[in-house]
Coordinates of C-alpha atoms in Angstrom, one line a residue:
M1 CA 184.1 80.5 213.9
L2 CA 185.7 78.2 211.4
L3 CA 182.5 76.0 211.3
K4 CA 180.4 79.1 210.8
K5 CA 182.6 80.2 207.8
S6 CA 182.4 76.7 206.4
I7 CA 178.6 76.7 206.6
I8 CA 178.3 80.1 205.0
S9 CA 180.7 79.1 202.2
F10 CA 178.7 75.9 201.6
L11 CA 175.4 77.8 201.5
L12 CA 176.8 80.3 199.0
I13 CA 178.2 77.6 196.8
F14 CA 174.9 75.7 197.0
T15 CA 172.9 78.8 196.2
M16 CA 175.1 79.6 193.2
F17 CA 174.7 76.1 191.7
S18 CA 171.0 76.2 192.3
I19 CA 170.7 79.5 190.5
I20 CA 172.8 78.3 187.6
G21 CA 170.9 75.0 187.4
C22 CA 167.6 76.9 187.3
S23 CA 168.7 79.3 184.6
Q24 CA 170.0 76.4 182.4
E25 CA 166.7 74.6 182.8
T26 CA 164.8 77.7 181.7
T27 CA 166.8 78.2 178.6
T28 CA 166.4 74.6 177.4
T29 CA 162.7 75.0 177.0
A30 CA 163.3 77.8 174.5
G31 CA 160.4 79.7 176.0
L32 CA 157.7 77.5 174.5
D33 CA 154.2 78.1 175.6
Y34 CA 150.8 76.8 174.6
S35 CA 150.2 80.0 172.6
D36 CA 153.0 79.0 170.2
F37 CA 150.8 76.2 168.9
D38 CA 147.4 75.7 167.2
Y39 CA 144.6 76.3 169.7
I40 CA 141.0 75.2 170.2
S41 CA 138.7 77.6 172.0
D42 CA 135.5 75.6 172.3
Y43 CA 134.3 72.0 172.8
S44 CA 132.6 72.1 169.3
E45 CA 136.0 72.6 167.7
V46 CA 137.6 69.4 169.0
F47 CA 136.2 67.1 166.3
N48 CA 136.1 69.5 163.3
R49 CA 139.6 70.9 162.8
R50 CA 140.7 69.3 159.5
E51 CA 140.6 66.2 157.4
G52 CA 143.0 63.4 158.4
D53 CA 144.3 62.5 161.8
Y54 CA 145.3 64.9 164.6
L55 CA 145.8 65.1 168.3
V56 CA 144.0 67.3 170.8
Y57 CA 145.7 68.0 174.2
V58 CA 143.2 69.0 176.8
Y59 CA 144.6 70.8 179.8
Q60 CA 144.0 73.4 182.5
D61 CA 146.5 76.0 183.8
T62 CA 145.7 74.9 187.4
C63 CA 146.0 71.2 186.9
A64 CA 149.1 69.8 188.7
A65 CA 149.6 67.0 186.3
C66 CA 149.3 69.4 183.3
I67 CA 151.9 71.7 184.9
R68 CA 154.3 68.7 185.3
L69 CA 153.7 67.6 181.8
K70 CA 153.8 71.0 180.1
T71 CA 157.5 71.4 179.2
D72 CA 157.9 67.8 177.9
F73 CA 154.6 67.9 175.9
L74 CA 155.4 71.3 174.4
N75 CA 158.9 70.1 173.4
F76 CA 157.3 67.0 171.9
A77 CA 154.8 69.1 169.9
N78 CA 157.6 71.3 168.7
T79 CA 159.9 68.4 167.8
Y80 CA 157.4 66.1 166.1
E81 CA 155.7 68.6 163.8
D82 CA 154.4 65.7 161.6
Y83 CA 151.7 65.2 164.3
Q84 CA 149.2 68.0 164.0
I85 CA 148.4 68.9 167.6
Y86 CA 145.8 71.2 168.9
F87 CA 145.7 72.6 172.4
Y88 CA 142.5 73.2 174.4
N89 CA 142.5 74.9 177.8
V90 CA 139.2 73.9 179.2
G91 CA 139.8 76.1 182.2
K92 CA 139.6 79.2 180.0
N93 CA 136.3 78.1 178.4
S94 CA 133.4 79.5 180.2
D95 CA 130.9 78.4 177.5
T96 CA 130.0 74.9 178.3
T97 CA 127.2 74.7 175.7
N98 CA 128.9 71.9 173.8
Q99 CA 130.4 70.2 176.8
A100 CA 127.8 67.5 177.1
E101 CA 128.1 66.5 173.4
Y102 CA 131.9 66.4 173.8
L103 CA 131.7 64.1 176.8
S104 CA 129.1 61.9 175.1
I105 CA 131.4 61.5 172.0
I106 CA 134.5 60.5 174.1
G107 CA 132.4 58.3 176.4
Q108 CA 133.1 60.1 179.6
T109 CA 130.9 61.7 182.3
Q110 CA 133.1 64.5 183.3
V111 CA 135.9 66.7 181.9
S112 CA 139.3 65.6 183.1
T113 CA 142.8 66.9 182.5
P114 CA 145.3 66.3 181.1
V115 CA 143.9 64.3 178.3
L116 CA 145.3 63.4 174.9
L117 CA 142.7 62.5 172.2
V118 CA 143.5 60.9 168.9
I119 CA 141.0 62.1 166.3
K120 CA 140.7 60.1 163.1
N121 CA 139.1 61.9 160.1
K122 CA 137.2 64.3 162.3
S123 CA 135.8 61.5 164.5
F124 CA 136.5 59.8 167.7
D125 CA 136.1 56.0 168.0
N126 CA 134.5 55.6 171.4
T127 CA 134.1 51.9 170.9
N128 CA 137.9 51.6 171.3
V129 CA 138.5 54.3 173.9
S130 CA 141.8 52.8 175.1
R131 CA 143.3 53.3 171.7
Y132 CA 142.3 57.0 171.3
Y133 CA 141.8 58.5 174.8
F134 CA 144.7 58.9 177.1
A135 CA 144.0 60.5 180.5
G136 CA 146.6 61.4 183.0
E137 CA 150.3 62.1 183.0
V138 CA 151.5 58.5 182.9
K139 CA 149.3 57.5 179.9
I140 CA 150.1 60.6 178.0
R141 CA 153.9 60.2 178.5
A142 CA 153.5 56.5 177.3
M143 CA 151.7 57.7 174.3
M144 CA 154.3 60.3 173.5
T145 CA 157.0 57.6 173.7
D146 CA 154.9 55.4 171.3
L147 CA 154.5 58.3 168.9
E148 CA 158.3 59.2 169.1
K149 CA 159.2 55.6 168.3
E150 CA 156.5 55.4 165.7
S151 CA 155.1 52.3 167.5
Y152 CA 151.6 53.6 167.9
P153 CA 149.7 51.2 165.6
Y154 CA 146.6 53.3 165.0
W155 CA 148.2 56.3 163.4
D156 CA 148.1 56.5 159.6

């Protein structure tokens, strides 16, 4: 009987801390969502947003790595407003008319997510893809760190 009460007490305390922990995590993101930022709705818009340098974050709502990266990347975009960042959800784009040209420009054969592109003066240097194309969660997190520390050498 005492063991049963102890187990129930432990489970109640554990549940309470779990609920409190989740609610605190939710409030620290300040409710940021992709819609809070500048958005691209078509492949043709990736390379013609504005003069100067900017970033394009390519993602899908169903991509597991995108989901894991979402909160950190949105917080990064919100904190480092000096970097103009555009978000492009390729999963919501049913018009693939310009997809082949997009892939040709970035030197890829298929669309992948998550991807972070560095666009320099409305162009993408596909001769140095490793400097301007970051695919996958690990590479994007590393690029975020470089940008935070201002140690990315190819940003003007």
